[in-house]
mmCIF file of C-alpha atoms and ligand atoms in Angstrom:
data_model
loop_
_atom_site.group_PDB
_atom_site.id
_atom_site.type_symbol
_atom_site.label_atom_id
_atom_site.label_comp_id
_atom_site.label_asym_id
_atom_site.label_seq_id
_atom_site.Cartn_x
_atom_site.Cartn_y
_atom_site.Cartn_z
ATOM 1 C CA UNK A 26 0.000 0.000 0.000
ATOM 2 C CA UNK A 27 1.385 3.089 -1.323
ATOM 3 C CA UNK A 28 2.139 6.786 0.771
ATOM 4 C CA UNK A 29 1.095 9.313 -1.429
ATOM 5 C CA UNK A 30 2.463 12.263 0.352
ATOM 6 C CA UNK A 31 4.186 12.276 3.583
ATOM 7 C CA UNK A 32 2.403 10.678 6.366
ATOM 8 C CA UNK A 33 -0.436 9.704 4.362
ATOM 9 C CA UNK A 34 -0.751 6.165 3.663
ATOM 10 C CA UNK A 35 -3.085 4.996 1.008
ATOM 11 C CA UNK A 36 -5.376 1.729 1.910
ATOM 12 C CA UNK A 37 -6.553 0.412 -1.588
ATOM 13 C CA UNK A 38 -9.073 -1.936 -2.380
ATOM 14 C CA UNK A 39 -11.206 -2.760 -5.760
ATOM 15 C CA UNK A 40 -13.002 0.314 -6.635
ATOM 16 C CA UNK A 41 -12.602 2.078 -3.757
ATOM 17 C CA UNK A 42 -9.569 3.745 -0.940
ATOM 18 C CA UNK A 43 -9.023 4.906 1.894
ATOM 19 C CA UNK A 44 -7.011 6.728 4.265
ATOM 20 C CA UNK A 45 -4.172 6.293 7.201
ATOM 21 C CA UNK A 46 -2.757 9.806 8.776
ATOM 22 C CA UNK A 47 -0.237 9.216 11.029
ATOM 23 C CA UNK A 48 0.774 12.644 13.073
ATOM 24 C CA UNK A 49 3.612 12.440 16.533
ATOM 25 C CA UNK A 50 0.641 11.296 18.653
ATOM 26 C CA UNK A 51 -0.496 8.310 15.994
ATOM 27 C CA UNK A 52 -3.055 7.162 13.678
ATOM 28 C CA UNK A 53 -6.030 8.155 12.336
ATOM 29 C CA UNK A 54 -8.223 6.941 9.756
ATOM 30 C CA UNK A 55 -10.367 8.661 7.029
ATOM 31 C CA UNK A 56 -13.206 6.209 6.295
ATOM 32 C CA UNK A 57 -12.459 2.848 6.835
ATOM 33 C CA UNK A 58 -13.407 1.269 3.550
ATOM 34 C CA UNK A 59 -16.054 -0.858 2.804
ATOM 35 C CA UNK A 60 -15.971 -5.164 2.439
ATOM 36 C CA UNK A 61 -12.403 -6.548 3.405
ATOM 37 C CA UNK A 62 -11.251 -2.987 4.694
ATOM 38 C CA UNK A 63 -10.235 -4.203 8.359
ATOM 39 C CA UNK A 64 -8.227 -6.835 6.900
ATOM 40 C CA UNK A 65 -7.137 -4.412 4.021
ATOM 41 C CA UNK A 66 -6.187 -1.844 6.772
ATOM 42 C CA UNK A 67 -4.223 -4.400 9.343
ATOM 43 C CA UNK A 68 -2.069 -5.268 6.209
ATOM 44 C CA UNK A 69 -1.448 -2.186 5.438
ATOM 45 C CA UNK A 70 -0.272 -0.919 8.970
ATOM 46 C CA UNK A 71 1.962 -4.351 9.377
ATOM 47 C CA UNK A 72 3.503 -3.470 5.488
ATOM 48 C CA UNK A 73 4.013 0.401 6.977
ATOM 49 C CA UNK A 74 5.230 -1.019 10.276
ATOM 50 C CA UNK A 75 2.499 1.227 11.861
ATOM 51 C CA UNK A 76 0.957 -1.875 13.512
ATOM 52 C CA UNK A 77 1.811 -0.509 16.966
ATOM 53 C CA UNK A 78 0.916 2.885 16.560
ATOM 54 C CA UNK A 79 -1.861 3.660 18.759
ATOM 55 C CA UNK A 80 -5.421 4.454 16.466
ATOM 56 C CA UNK A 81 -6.387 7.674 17.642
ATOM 57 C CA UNK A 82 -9.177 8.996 15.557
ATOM 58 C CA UNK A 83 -12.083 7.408 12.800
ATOM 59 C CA UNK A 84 -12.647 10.391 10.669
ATOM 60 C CA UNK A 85 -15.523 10.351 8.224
ATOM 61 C CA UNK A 86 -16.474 12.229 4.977
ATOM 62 C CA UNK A 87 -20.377 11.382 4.537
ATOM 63 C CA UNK A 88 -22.562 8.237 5.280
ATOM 64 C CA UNK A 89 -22.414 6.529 2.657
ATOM 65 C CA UNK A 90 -22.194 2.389 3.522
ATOM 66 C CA UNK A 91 -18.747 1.804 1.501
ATOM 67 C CA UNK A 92 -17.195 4.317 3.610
ATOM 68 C CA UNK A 93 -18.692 4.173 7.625
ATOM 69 C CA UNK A 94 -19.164 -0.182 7.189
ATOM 70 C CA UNK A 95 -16.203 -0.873 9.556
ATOM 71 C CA UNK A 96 -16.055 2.683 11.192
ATOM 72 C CA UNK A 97 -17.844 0.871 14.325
ATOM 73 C CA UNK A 98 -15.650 -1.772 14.427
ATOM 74 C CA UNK A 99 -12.430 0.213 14.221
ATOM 75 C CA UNK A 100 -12.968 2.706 16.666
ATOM 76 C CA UNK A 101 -14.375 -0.424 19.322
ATOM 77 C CA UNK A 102 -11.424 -2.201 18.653
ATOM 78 C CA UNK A 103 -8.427 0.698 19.036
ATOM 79 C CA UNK A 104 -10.701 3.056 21.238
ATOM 80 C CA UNK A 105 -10.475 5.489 19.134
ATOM 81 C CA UNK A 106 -12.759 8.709 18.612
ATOM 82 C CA UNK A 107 -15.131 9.268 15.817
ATOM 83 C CA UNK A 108 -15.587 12.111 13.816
ATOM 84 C CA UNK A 109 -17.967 12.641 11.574
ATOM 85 C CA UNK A 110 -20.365 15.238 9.473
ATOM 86 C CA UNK A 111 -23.574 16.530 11.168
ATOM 87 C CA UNK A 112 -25.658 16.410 8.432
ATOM 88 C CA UNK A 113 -25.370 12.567 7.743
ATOM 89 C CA UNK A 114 -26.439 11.517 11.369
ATOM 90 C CA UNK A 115 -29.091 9.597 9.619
ATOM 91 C CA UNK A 116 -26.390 7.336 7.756
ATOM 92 C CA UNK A 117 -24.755 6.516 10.852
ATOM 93 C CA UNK A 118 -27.681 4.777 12.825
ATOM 94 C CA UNK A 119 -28.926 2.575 9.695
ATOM 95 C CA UNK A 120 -31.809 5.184 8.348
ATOM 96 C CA UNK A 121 -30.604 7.040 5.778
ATOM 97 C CA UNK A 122 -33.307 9.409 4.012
ATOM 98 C CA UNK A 123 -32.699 9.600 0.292
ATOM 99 C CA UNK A 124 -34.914 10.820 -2.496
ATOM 100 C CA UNK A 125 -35.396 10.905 -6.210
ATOM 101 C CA UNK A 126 -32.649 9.475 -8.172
ATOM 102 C CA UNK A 127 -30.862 8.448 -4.634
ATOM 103 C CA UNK A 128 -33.722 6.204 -3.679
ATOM 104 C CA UNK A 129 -32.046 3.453 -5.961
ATOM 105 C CA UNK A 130 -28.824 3.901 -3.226
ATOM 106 C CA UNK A 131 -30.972 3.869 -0.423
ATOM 107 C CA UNK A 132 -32.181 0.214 -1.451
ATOM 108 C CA UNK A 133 -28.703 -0.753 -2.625
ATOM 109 C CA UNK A 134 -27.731 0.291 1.161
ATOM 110 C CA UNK A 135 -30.830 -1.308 2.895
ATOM 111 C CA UNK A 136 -29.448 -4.946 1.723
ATOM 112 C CA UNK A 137 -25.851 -3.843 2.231
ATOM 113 C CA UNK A 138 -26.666 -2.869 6.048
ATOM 114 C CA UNK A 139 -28.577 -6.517 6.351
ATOM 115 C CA UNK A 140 -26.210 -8.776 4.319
ATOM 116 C CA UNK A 141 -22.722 -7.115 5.550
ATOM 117 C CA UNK A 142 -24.046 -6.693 9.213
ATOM 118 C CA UNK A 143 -23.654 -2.684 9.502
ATOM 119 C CA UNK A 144 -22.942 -1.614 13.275
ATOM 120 C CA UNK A 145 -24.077 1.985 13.666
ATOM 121 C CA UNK A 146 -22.444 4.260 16.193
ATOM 122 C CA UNK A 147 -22.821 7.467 17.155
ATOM 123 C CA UNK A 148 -19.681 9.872 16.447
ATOM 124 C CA UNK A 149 -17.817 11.313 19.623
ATOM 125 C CA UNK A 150 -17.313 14.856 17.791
ATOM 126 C CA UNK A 151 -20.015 16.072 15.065
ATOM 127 C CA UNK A 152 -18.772 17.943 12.758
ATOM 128 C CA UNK A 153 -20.191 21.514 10.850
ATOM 129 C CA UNK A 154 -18.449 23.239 8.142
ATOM 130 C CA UNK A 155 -15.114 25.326 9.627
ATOM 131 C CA UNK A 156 -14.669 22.851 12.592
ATOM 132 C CA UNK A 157 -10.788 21.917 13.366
ATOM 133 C CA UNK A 158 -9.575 18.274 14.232
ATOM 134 C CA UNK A 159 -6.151 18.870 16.368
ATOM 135 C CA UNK A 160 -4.339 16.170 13.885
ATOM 136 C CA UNK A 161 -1.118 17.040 12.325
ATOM 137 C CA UNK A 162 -0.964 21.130 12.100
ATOM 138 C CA UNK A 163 -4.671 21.301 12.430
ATOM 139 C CA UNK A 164 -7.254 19.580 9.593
ATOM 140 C CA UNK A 165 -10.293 21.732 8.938
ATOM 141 C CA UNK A 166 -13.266 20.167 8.065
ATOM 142 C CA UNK A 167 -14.502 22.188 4.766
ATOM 143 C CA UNK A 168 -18.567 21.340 4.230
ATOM 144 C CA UNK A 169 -18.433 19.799 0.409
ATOM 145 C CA UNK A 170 -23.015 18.876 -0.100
ATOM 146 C CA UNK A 171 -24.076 17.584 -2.658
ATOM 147 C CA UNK A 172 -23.099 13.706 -2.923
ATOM 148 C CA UNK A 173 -24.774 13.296 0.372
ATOM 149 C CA UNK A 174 -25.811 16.220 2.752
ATOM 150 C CA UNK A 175 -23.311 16.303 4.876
ATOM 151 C CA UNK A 176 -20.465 15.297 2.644
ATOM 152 C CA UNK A 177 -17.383 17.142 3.717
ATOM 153 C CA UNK A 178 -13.693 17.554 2.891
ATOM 154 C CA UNK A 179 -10.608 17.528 5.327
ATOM 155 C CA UNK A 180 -8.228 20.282 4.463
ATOM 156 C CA UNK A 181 -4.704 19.974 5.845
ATOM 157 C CA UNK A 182 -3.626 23.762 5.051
ATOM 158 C CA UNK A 183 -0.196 23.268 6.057
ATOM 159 C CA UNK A 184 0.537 21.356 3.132
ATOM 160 C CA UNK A 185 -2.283 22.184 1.167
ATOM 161 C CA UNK A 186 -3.872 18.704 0.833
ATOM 162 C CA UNK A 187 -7.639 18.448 0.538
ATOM 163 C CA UNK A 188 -8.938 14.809 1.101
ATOM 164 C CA UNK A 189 -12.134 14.875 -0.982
ATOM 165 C CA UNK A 190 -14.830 12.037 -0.163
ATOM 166 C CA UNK A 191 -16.682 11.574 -2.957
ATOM 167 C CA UNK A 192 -16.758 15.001 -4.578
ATOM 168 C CA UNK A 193 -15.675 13.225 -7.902
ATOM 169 C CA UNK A 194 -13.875 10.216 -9.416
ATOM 170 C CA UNK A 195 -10.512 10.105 -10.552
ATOM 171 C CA UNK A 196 -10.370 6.852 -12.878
ATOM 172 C CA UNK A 197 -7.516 6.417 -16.210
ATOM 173 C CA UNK A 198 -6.420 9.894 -16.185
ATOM 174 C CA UNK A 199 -9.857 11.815 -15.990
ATOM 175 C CA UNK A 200 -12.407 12.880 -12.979
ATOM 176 C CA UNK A 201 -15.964 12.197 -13.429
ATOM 177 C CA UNK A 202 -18.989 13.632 -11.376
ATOM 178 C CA UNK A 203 -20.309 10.550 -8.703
ATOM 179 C CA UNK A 204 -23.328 8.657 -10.849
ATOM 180 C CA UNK A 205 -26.397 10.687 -10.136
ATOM 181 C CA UNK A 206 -27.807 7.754 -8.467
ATOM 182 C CA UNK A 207 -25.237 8.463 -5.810
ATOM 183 C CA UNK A 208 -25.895 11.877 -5.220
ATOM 184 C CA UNK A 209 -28.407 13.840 -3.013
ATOM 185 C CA UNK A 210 -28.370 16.738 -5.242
ATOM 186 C CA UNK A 211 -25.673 16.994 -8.549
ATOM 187 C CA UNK A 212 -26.045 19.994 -8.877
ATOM 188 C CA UNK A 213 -24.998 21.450 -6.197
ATOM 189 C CA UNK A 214 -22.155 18.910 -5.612
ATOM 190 C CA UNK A 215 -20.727 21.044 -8.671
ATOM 191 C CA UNK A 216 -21.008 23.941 -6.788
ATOM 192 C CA UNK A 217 -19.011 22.080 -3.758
ATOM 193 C CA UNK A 218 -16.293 21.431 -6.551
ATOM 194 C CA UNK A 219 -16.107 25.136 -7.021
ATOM 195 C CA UNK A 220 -15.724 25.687 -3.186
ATOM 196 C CA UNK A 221 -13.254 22.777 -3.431
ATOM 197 C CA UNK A 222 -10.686 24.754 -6.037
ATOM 198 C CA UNK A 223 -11.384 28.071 -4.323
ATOM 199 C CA UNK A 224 -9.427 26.876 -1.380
ATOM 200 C CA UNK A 225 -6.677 26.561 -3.676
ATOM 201 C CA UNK A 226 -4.969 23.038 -2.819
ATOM 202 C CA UNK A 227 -2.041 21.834 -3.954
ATOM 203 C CA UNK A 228 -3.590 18.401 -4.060
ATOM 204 C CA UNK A 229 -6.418 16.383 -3.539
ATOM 205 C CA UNK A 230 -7.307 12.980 -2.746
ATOM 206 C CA UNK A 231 -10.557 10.811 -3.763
ATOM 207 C CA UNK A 232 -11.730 7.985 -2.284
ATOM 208 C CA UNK A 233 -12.212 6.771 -5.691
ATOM 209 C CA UNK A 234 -9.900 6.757 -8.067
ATOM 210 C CA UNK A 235 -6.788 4.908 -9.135
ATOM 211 C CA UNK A 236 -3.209 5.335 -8.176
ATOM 212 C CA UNK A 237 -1.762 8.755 -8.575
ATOM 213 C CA UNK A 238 -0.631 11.745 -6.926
ATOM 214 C CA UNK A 239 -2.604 14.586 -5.144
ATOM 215 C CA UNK A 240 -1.037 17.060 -8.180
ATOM 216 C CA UNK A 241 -2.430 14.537 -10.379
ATOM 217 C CA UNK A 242 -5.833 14.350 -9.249
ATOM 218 C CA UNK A 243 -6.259 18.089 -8.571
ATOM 219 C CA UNK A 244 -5.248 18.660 -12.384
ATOM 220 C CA UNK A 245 -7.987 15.987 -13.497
ATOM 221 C CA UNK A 246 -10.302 17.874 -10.813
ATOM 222 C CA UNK A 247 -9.875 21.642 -12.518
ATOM 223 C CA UNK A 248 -10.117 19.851 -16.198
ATOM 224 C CA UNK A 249 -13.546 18.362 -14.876
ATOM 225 C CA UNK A 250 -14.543 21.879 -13.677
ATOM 226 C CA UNK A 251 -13.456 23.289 -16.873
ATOM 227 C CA UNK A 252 -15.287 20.867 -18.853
ATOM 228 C CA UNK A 253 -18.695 21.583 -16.788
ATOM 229 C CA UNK A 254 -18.426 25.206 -16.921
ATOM 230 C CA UNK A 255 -18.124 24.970 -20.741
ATOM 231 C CA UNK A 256 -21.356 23.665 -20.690
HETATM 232 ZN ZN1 ZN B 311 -20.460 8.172 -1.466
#
């Protein structure tokens, strides 16, 4: 498993990542991936040789079930704190509210939650747009809507790294909007991509999208932008 930038380890799975931080005090995850991720993630620490880092922190970017599935089980099993957006507390205990094109995610998730034996849990620290996490230098959680409604980023300023959720996927060189299915409101998770670039990173990293630098997905990310504005 790869580190993409300094102290940012990368957990990959099929169609899907996630993320390790590891700061002076320890670990913290972003996520927590979705079917095989705790196995995915000890593997990853024992590659590192993080395995005996203390787990300090479960951070989350929205409620979707392919990112909060082992959340539960992680922060139970390190005693670690959870994190995680406001806005999706309705993700988080297993009744999610979704409408129009979302409904069809909202059934995907109902079978998911039944067949995969979803935990909820009930973060220690909810999070609203601005709010700081005392990781690294400070991480500031930056409110991204749209995919879900309480999507957010994490923005480490320091070295101008935005981890994005599921703003947009970053597959064979190009970013792509989430399916609409997958999205609350699309419309407005454009204008989240706008808020995104107007923090001017220096990179950014998806939860979806191949192998590649934060540089490299930021310049798919402002080609995508172009492209929509075009239209
Ligand atoms: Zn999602």
């Amino acid at each position: 498993m790869p580190i993409v930038h300094p102290g940012i380890l990368e957990v990959r799975a099929l169609g899907l990542n996630f993320f390790v931080l590891r700061d002076d005090k320890g670990l913290y995850v972003i996520d927590g991936g979705f079917i095989g991720g705790w196995r995915l993630f000890q593997h990853a620490l024992r590659q590192e040789g993080w395995q005996d880092e203390p787990v300090r922190g479960v951070i989350v970017t929205h409620g979707h079930l392919d990112h909060i599935l082992n959340v539960s089980h992680l922060a139970k099993a390190y005693g670690a704190w959870i994190a995680a957006p406001r806005l999706d507390a309705d993700h988080y205990a297993g009744r999610p509210k979704y409408s129009g094109h979302s409904r069809v995610t909202g059934w995907l998730e109902a079978v998911g939650r039944v067949t995969l034996a979803y935990h909820k849990f009930k973060p220690d620290h909810w999070l609203d747009d601005g709010d700081r996490l005392e990781i690294f230098s400070g991480v500031q959680a930056v409110h991204l809507p749209g995919h879900t409604r309480g999507h957010m980023g994490f923005w480490w300023e320091e070295q101008g790294i935005l981890f994005t959720g599921d703003l947009f996927v970053s597959y064979r060189d190009q970013a792509r909007l989430p399916l609409n299915i997958f999205n609350i409101d699309s419309e407005q998770n454009v204008r989240s991509i706008q808020t995104a670039l107007a923090i001017n990173p220096r990179g950014v990293l998806p939860n979806h999208g191949n192998l590649a630098s934060p540089e490299e997905h930021l310049c798919r990310l402002k080609k995508l932008f172009e492209r929509l504005s075009d239209h």
